[in-house]
CSV table of C-alpha atoms and ligand atoms in Angstrom, one decimal:
chain,number,residue,atom,x,y,z
A,640,MET,CA,182.4,115.5,182.6
A,641,ALA,CA,184.5,116.4,185.7
A,642,PHE,CA,182.8,117.0,189.1
A,643,ASN,CA,184.0,118.9,192.0
A,644,LEU,CA,183.9,116.7,194.9
A,645,ARG,CA,186.4,118.7,196.8
A,646,GLY,CA,185.9,118.8,200.8
A,647,ARG,CA,183.0,116.2,200.5
A,648,SER,CA,182.7,113.4,203.0
A,649,LEU,CA,181.3,109.9,202.1
A,650,LEU,CA,179.2,108.9,205.2
A,651,THR,CA,176.8,106.8,203.0
A,652,LEU,CA,176.2,106.5,199.2
A,653,LEU,CA,173.3,108.8,199.5
A,654,ASP,CA,176.1,111.5,199.8
A,655,LEU,CA,176.6,111.2,196.1
A,656,SER,CA,174.4,111.9,193.1
A,657,PRO,CA,174.4,109.2,190.5
A,658,ALA,CA,176.5,111.5,188.2
A,659,GLU,CA,179.1,111.9,190.9
A,660,LEU,CA,179.4,108.1,191.6
A,661,ARG,CA,179.7,107.6,187.9
A,662,TYR,CA,182.6,110.1,187.9
A,663,LEU,CA,184.3,108.3,190.9
A,664,LEU,CA,184.1,104.9,188.9
A,665,ASP,CA,185.7,106.4,186.0
A,666,LEU,CA,188.4,108.0,187.9
A,667,ALA,CA,189.0,104.5,189.7
A,668,HIS,CA,189.2,102.7,186.1
A,669,ASN,CA,191.9,105.3,185.2
A,670,LEU,CA,194.0,105.0,188.1
A,671,LYS,CA,194.0,101.4,187.9
A,672,GLN,CA,195.4,101.6,184.4
A,673,GLU,CA,197.9,104.1,185.6
A,674,ARG,CA,199.0,101.6,188.3
A,675,LEU,CA,199.2,98.7,185.7
A,676,GLY,CA,201.3,101.1,183.7
A,677,PHE,CA,203.7,101.7,186.5
A,678,GLN,CA,202.8,105.4,186.3
A,679,THR,CA,203.3,107.1,189.8
A,680,TYR,CA,202.3,110.4,190.9
A,681,GLN,CA,202.5,112.2,194.3
A,682,ARG,CA,199.0,113.6,194.5
A,683,PHE,CA,198.8,113.2,198.3
A,684,GLN,CA,202.2,114.8,198.9
A,685,GLY,CA,202.0,116.9,202.3
A,686,LYS,CA,198.6,115.8,203.1
A,687,THR,CA,197.6,113.7,206.1
A,688,LEU,CA,194.9,111.0,206.8
A,689,ALA,CA,193.8,109.9,210.2
A,690,MET,CA,192.8,106.3,210.2
A,691,LEU,CA,190.4,105.4,213.3
A,692,PHE,CA,189.5,101.9,213.7
A,693,GLU,CA,187.2,100.3,216.4
A,694,LYS,CA,186.9,97.1,214.5
A,695,ARG,CA,189.3,94.8,212.6
A,696,SER,CA,190.1,95.2,208.9
A,697,THR,CA,192.5,93.9,206.3
A,698,ARG,CA,191.2,95.3,202.9
A,699,THR,CA,189.9,98.7,204.0
A,700,ARG,CA,193.0,99.6,206.1
A,701,CYS,CA,195.4,98.4,203.6
A,702,ALA,CA,193.4,100.1,200.8
A,703,PHE,CA,193.3,103.5,202.5
A,704,GLU,CA,196.9,103.3,203.8
A,705,THR,CA,198.7,102.2,200.6
A,706,ALA,CA,196.5,104.4,198.4
A,707,PHE,CA,197.4,107.4,200.4
A,708,GLY,CA,200.9,106.4,201.2
A,709,GLU,CA,202.2,105.6,197.6
A,710,GLU,CA,201.0,109.0,196.4
A,711,GLY,CA,203.2,110.8,199.1
A,712,GLY,CA,200.6,111.2,201.9
A,713,HIS,CA,201.2,110.5,205.4
A,714,PRO,CA,198.3,108.3,206.8
A,715,VAL,CA,198.3,107.4,210.5
A,716,PHE,CA,196.6,104.4,212.0
A,717,LEU,CA,194.9,104.8,215.3
A,718,SER,CA,193.0,102.0,216.9
A,719,SER,CA,190.5,102.5,219.8
A,720,ALA,CA,193.2,100.9,222.1
A,721,ASP,CA,195.7,103.9,221.2
A,722,ILE,CA,193.6,107.0,221.3
A,723,GLN,CA,191.1,108.6,223.9
A,724,LEU,CA,188.1,108.5,221.6
A,725,GLY,CA,185.1,107.5,223.5
A,726,VAL,CA,186.9,106.8,226.8
A,727,LYS,CA,188.7,109.9,227.9
A,728,GLU,CA,187.2,112.3,225.2
A,729,SER,CA,184.0,112.7,223.2
A,730,VAL,CA,183.7,112.1,219.5
A,731,GLU,CA,183.1,115.8,219.1
A,732,ASP,CA,186.1,116.9,220.8
A,733,THR,CA,188.4,114.2,219.2
A,734,ALA,CA,186.8,115.4,215.8
A,735,ARG,CA,187.6,119.1,216.6
A,736,VAL,CA,191.3,118.1,217.3
A,737,LEU,CA,191.9,115.8,214.4
A,738,GLY,CA,190.4,118.4,212.1
A,739,ARG,CA,193.1,120.7,213.2
A,740,MET,CA,195.8,118.1,212.2
A,741,PHE,CA,194.7,116.1,209.4
A,742,ASP,CA,193.4,116.8,205.6
A,743,CYS,CA,190.9,114.0,206.1
A,744,ILE,CA,189.8,111.1,208.4
A,745,MET,CA,188.5,107.7,207.7
A,746,PHE,CA,186.4,105.9,210.5
A,747,ARG,CA,185.6,102.2,210.7
A,748,GLY,CA,183.5,101.2,213.9
A,749,PHE,CA,180.1,100.5,215.1
A,750,LYS,CA,177.7,103.4,215.1
A,751,GLN,CA,176.9,105.4,212.1
A,752,GLU,CA,176.3,108.5,214.5
A,753,MET,CA,180.3,108.4,215.1
A,754,VAL,CA,181.0,109.2,211.3
A,755,GLU,CA,178.2,111.9,211.4
A,756,ALA,CA,179.7,113.5,214.4
A,757,LEU,CA,183.3,113.4,213.0
A,758,HIS,CA,181.9,115.0,209.7
A,759,GLN,CA,179.9,117.6,211.7
A,760,TYR,CA,182.8,118.6,214.1
A,761,SER,CA,185.9,118.1,212.3
A,762,GLY,CA,185.6,120.4,209.4
A,763,VAL,CA,187.4,117.9,207.0
A,764,PRO,CA,186.3,115.3,204.7
A,765,VAL,CA,185.3,112.1,206.4
A,766,PHE,CA,185.3,108.7,204.8
A,767,ASN,CA,183.0,105.7,206.2
A,768,GLY,CA,185.4,102.5,206.2
A,769,LEU,CA,182.3,100.6,207.6
A,770,THR,CA,179.7,101.0,210.3
A,771,ASP,CA,176.9,98.7,211.5
A,772,GLU,CA,174.7,100.4,209.1
A,773,PHE,CA,176.6,101.0,205.8
A,774,HIS,CA,179.9,100.1,204.0
A,775,PRO,CA,179.8,102.8,201.0
A,776,THR,CA,183.7,102.2,199.9
A,777,GLN,CA,183.2,98.6,199.5
A,778,ILE,CA,180.2,99.3,197.0
A,779,LEU,CA,182.5,101.5,194.8
A,780,ALA,CA,184.8,98.6,194.5
A,781,ASP,CA,181.8,96.2,193.8
A,782,LEU,CA,180.5,98.2,190.9
A,783,MET,CA,184.1,98.9,189.4
A,784,THR,CA,184.3,94.9,189.6
A,785,ILE,CA,181.1,94.3,187.8
A,786,GLU,CA,181.8,96.7,185.2
A,787,GLU,CA,185.1,95.4,184.4
A,788,ASN,CA,183.8,91.8,184.1
A,789,ILE,CA,180.4,92.3,182.5
A,790,GLY,CA,181.4,95.6,180.6
A,791,GLU,CA,178.3,97.6,181.9
A,792,LEU,CA,176.0,98.3,184.9
A,793,LYS,CA,172.7,99.2,183.6
A,794,GLY,CA,170.3,96.3,183.3
A,795,VAL,CA,172.7,94.0,185.1
A,796,ASN,CA,170.8,91.5,187.1
A,797,PHE,CA,172.2,91.4,190.8
A,798,VAL,CA,171.3,89.2,193.5
A,799,TYR,CA,172.5,89.6,197.1
A,800,THR,CA,171.7,86.6,199.3
A,801,GLY,CA,172.2,86.1,203.0
A,802,ASP,CA,171.8,88.7,205.9
A,803,GLY,CA,169.5,91.2,204.2
A,804,ARG,CA,169.6,94.1,206.7
A,805,ASN,CA,173.4,94.4,207.3
A,806,ASN,CA,175.9,97.2,206.3
A,807,MET,CA,176.5,95.3,202.9
A,808,ALA,CA,172.9,94.7,202.0
A,809,ASN,CA,172.0,98.2,202.9
A,810,SER,CA,174.8,99.7,200.9
A,811,LEU,CA,174.6,97.7,197.9
A,812,MET,CA,170.9,98.3,197.5
A,813,ILE,CA,171.7,102.0,197.3
A,814,GLY,CA,174.6,101.8,194.9
A,815,MET,CA,172.9,99.3,192.5
A,816,ALA,CA,169.7,101.4,192.3
A,817,MET,CA,172.0,104.6,191.7
A,818,MET,CA,173.6,102.9,188.8
A,819,GLY,CA,170.4,101.2,187.2
A,820,VAL,CA,171.4,97.7,188.1
A,821,ASN,CA,168.5,95.4,188.9
A,822,CYS,CA,168.8,94.3,192.6
A,823,THR,CA,167.4,91.4,194.3
A,824,ILE,CA,167.8,91.0,198.1
A,825,LEU,CA,167.1,87.5,198.8
A,826,ALA,CA,166.9,86.9,202.6
A,827,PRO,CA,164.5,85.3,205.2
A,828,GLU,CA,161.6,87.7,206.2
A,829,SER,CA,163.3,88.5,209.6
A,830,LEU,CA,166.4,89.7,207.9
A,831,GLN,CA,164.9,91.8,205.3
A,832,PRO,CA,166.0,95.3,204.9
A,833,GLU,CA,164.0,98.1,206.8
A,834,GLN,CA,161.2,99.6,204.9
A,835,ASP,CA,162.6,103.3,205.2
A,836,LEU,CA,165.6,102.3,203.4
A,837,VAL,CA,163.7,100.5,200.8
A,838,ASP,CA,161.6,103.2,200.3
A,839,THR,CA,164.5,105.4,199.5
A,840,VAL,CA,165.9,102.8,197.2
A,841,MET,CA,162.9,102.5,195.3
A,842,GLY,CA,163.0,106.3,194.5
A,843,LEU,CA,166.4,105.9,193.3
A,844,ALA,CA,165.5,103.1,191.2
A,845,GLU,CA,162.7,104.9,189.7
A,846,GLU,CA,165.2,107.5,188.4
A,847,SER,CA,167.7,105.1,187.1
A,848,GLY,CA,165.2,102.5,185.6
A,849,SER,CA,166.4,99.7,187.8
A,850,GLU,CA,164.0,97.0,189.6
A,851,ILE,CA,164.4,96.2,193.2
A,852,ARG,CA,163.0,93.1,194.8
A,853,ILE,CA,163.0,91.6,198.2
A,854,THR,CA,162.2,88.0,198.7
A,855,ASP,CA,162.8,84.8,200.5
A,856,ASN,CA,162.2,82.7,197.5
A,857,VAL,CA,165.5,81.3,196.3
A,858,LYS,CA,164.6,79.8,192.9
A,859,GLU,CA,162.7,82.9,191.8
A,860,ALA,CA,165.4,85.2,193.1
A,861,VAL,CA,168.2,83.7,191.4
A,862,GLU,CA,167.0,82.7,187.8
A,863,GLY,CA,168.6,85.0,185.3
A,864,ALA,CA,171.2,86.5,187.7
A,865,ASP,CA,174.4,87.9,186.3
A,866,VAL,CA,175.9,88.2,189.7
A,867,ILE,CA,175.2,86.5,193.0
A,868,TYR,CA,176.9,88.3,195.9
A,869,THR,CA,177.0,87.4,199.7
A,870,ASP,CA,178.6,88.4,203.0
A,871,VAL,CA,179.1,86.7,206.3
A,872,TRP,CA,176.2,85.5,208.3
A,873,THR,CA,177.0,87.3,211.4
A,874,SER,CA,179.0,90.7,211.1
A,875,MET,CA,181.5,92.1,213.4
A,876,GLY,CA,179.8,92.8,216.7
A,877,GLU,CA,177.2,90.1,216.6
A,878,GLU,CA,179.2,86.9,216.9
A,879,ASP,CA,176.9,85.8,219.6
A,880,LYS,CA,174.1,85.3,216.9
A,881,ALA,CA,176.2,82.8,215.0
A,882,ALA,CA,174.4,79.6,215.9
A,883,GLU,CA,170.8,81.3,215.1
A,884,ARG,CA,172.1,82.7,211.9
A,885,ILE,CA,173.5,79.4,210.6
A,886,ALA,CA,170.2,77.7,211.1
A,887,MET,CA,168.2,80.6,209.5
A,888,LEU,CA,170.6,81.1,206.6
A,889,LYS,CA,171.4,77.8,205.4
A,890,PRO,CA,169.1,77.7,202.7
A,891,TYR,CA,170.5,80.9,201.3
A,892,GLN,CA,174.3,79.6,200.9
A,893,VAL,CA,175.8,80.3,197.7
A,894,ASN,CA,176.7,76.7,196.3
A,895,GLN,CA,177.1,75.1,192.8
A,896,GLU,CA,173.4,74.2,192.8
A,897,MET,CA,172.5,78.0,193.5
A,898,MET,CA,175.1,78.9,190.7
A,899,ASP,CA,173.3,76.5,188.4
A,900,ALA,CA,170.0,77.6,189.2
A,901,THR,CA,170.7,81.1,187.8
A,902,GLY,CA,170.7,79.3,184.2
A,903,ASN,CA,173.5,81.7,183.4
A,904,PRO,CA,177.0,80.0,183.0
A,905,GLU,CA,178.7,83.4,183.0
A,906,CYS,CA,177.1,84.6,186.2
A,907,LEU,CA,179.7,85.9,188.5
A,908,PHE,CA,180.3,85.1,192.4
A,909,MET,CA,181.2,88.3,194.5
A,910,HIS,CA,181.8,88.7,198.2
A,911,CYS,CA,183.2,91.5,200.0
A,912,LEU,CA,185.6,89.5,202.2
A,913,PRO,CA,186.5,88.1,204.8
A,914,ALA,CA,184.5,85.1,203.8
A,915,VAL,CA,183.7,82.0,206.0
A,916,LYS,CA,184.2,79.2,203.4
A,917,GLY,CA,181.5,76.3,204.0
A,918,LYS,CA,179.1,78.7,205.7
A,919,GLU,CA,177.7,81.6,203.4
A,920,VAL,CA,179.7,80.2,200.4
A,921,THR,CA,181.0,76.7,199.5
A,922,PHE,CA,184.8,76.4,198.9
A,923,ASP,CA,184.3,75.3,195.3
A,924,VAL,CA,182.2,78.3,194.3
A,925,ILE,CA,184.5,80.8,195.9
A,926,GLU,CA,187.6,79.2,194.6
A,927,GLY,CA,186.0,78.4,191.3
A,928,PRO,CA,186.0,80.2,187.9
A,929,SER,CA,182.8,82.2,188.6
A,930,SER,CA,184.5,84.0,191.5
A,931,VAL,CA,185.8,87.5,191.1
A,932,VAL,CA,186.5,88.2,194.7
A,933,TRP,CA,190.3,88.9,194.2
A,934,ASP,CA,189.5,91.6,191.8
A,935,GLU,CA,187.0,93.0,194.0
A,936,ALA,CA,189.4,93.2,196.9
A,937,GLU,CA,192.1,94.9,194.6
A,938,ASN,CA,189.6,97.3,193.6
A,939,ARG,CA,189.0,98.7,197.0
A,940,LYS,CA,192.4,100.3,196.6
A,941,HIS,CA,191.7,102.0,193.3
A,942,THR,CA,188.2,103.3,194.3
A,943,ILE,CA,189.3,104.5,197.6
A,944,LYS,CA,192.3,106.3,196.1
A,945,ALA,CA,189.6,107.9,193.5
A,946,MET,CA,187.4,109.1,196.4
A,947,MET,CA,190.3,110.7,198.2
A,948,ILE,CA,191.8,112.3,195.1
A,949,ALA,CA,188.3,113.7,194.4
A,950,SER,CA,187.8,115.1,198.0
A,951,ILE,CA,191.1,116.4,199.0
A,952,CYS,CA,193.1,117.1,195.9
B,1566,CP,N1,185.7,94.0,202.7
B,1566,CP,C1,186.1,94.5,203.8
B,1566,CP,O1,185.9,95.7,204.3
B,1566,CP,O2,187.4,93.9,204.2
B,1566,CP,P1,188.2,94.2,205.7
B,1566,CP,O3,187.1,93.8,206.8
B,1566,CP,O4,189.3,93.3,205.7
B,1566,CP,O5,188.5,95.8,205.5
B,1567,NVA,N1,179.0,92.7,207.1
B,1567,NVA,C1,180.3,92.3,207.4
B,1567,NVA,C2,181.1,93.3,206.4
B,1567,NVA,C3,182.6,93.0,206.5
B,1567,NVA,C4,183.4,93.8,205.4
B,1567,NVA,C5,180.7,92.9,208.8
B,1567,NVA,O1,180.2,94.0,209.2
B,1567,NVA,O2,181.3,92.3,209.5
């Protein structure tokens, strides 16, 4: 079934219905096949994308820029060192100007309120390329990667271990619950997700039939896992917390012992990257046969392209 997502923004995954999310994943799988078959199209010809960055990026920037450019579009990279945003001009005024010149905007930065204001004032679709709170486009790639490697989403046992209240944990919970994936957040009590978000996710899980579990018990959490996922222990902007996090999160490191404790020799290892090898994941696991992190990185491009095609073409 085709969905009309024209003109739509993606500020969090909650902006999509489960059926719309399903549609974007199907489109992304098709786009990957096209690319592998050397089929080329010009779907963004004559269109422009403003890419606003307050934080660093490799995958997200390259995924947006190459996906848009290779289909004839013109992406414009604007770091906070280059434009007036937040320095000499308010986000509302910047949004109104960009909306007059661009077909769509992507934003990576600190506050979720920034993407909300860009959406409210620009009048064009806005895509969240990561804020302190959410990283929705990453989860599109994560779901696609699980599906490619396991063959389905519904009923898959997914475990996220580490900082359970960061942008990745928040967005993964929403995405997994929407698609019927059983989702465990494994984190010490002080780093577990906000109750408001857990309540929202529980509602989604009830509709999809998935199970959501928040726990600090490593053994119970990982037993029977199909996927173990982790992220950096200190996210961009909270580097001063590094020592405290290392002490707190050491028991939640993904190592071979944790992979073995799943009891599932086929269990996948995933990470949004960039990774700090030796901290949240050992070198042998991320470089080992269970790791699908490079597929996951590649799929950022196909899923982001799918989202932009659905929204602006
Ligand atoms: N996963 C991800 O968002 O990577 P970048 O920070 O390199 O964009
Ligand atoms: N939680 C990480 C994700 C990086 C893609 C961060 O915000 O730095």
